[in-house]
């Protein structure tokens, strides 16, 4: 699976869990992973210093990736996941 596929799956899961009106914690978890996956997908276009042995950024890097990478995307591209 690619990062964009994981982002899409996680977003669908988050939406489904949220609509149950009972599984909010699980929905938030899937929404976070959707954002993480999309940020990683978009960041792979430019080399970033991931730690050796990692496929993606550490979770500490995610807020900055979202602010810098996803924010620069047009709404249509950001919402495609």
Phi, psi and omega in degrees: 000145177267167180297322181291324176295317178297321178298315181295315179298316182293323178294317177299317179297317180298316180297315179297317180293322181295322183290346176289341181061020177225339186251052184296318181298317178294322179296318179296320179299314180292324178295319177298314182294328175297315178295317178301313183294319179292318178298319178294316178303310181293326182285339180293345178291336177234136183296129176234153185279077173291154175294147179304135179088000180256145176274340184212186183287160172289158182293339176294329182281344188300312181304318179292321177298319179295316180296319187268322185268309184286327180296328181283346180284144172297154181308318182299318179290320181295325183276356183289340181283000000 
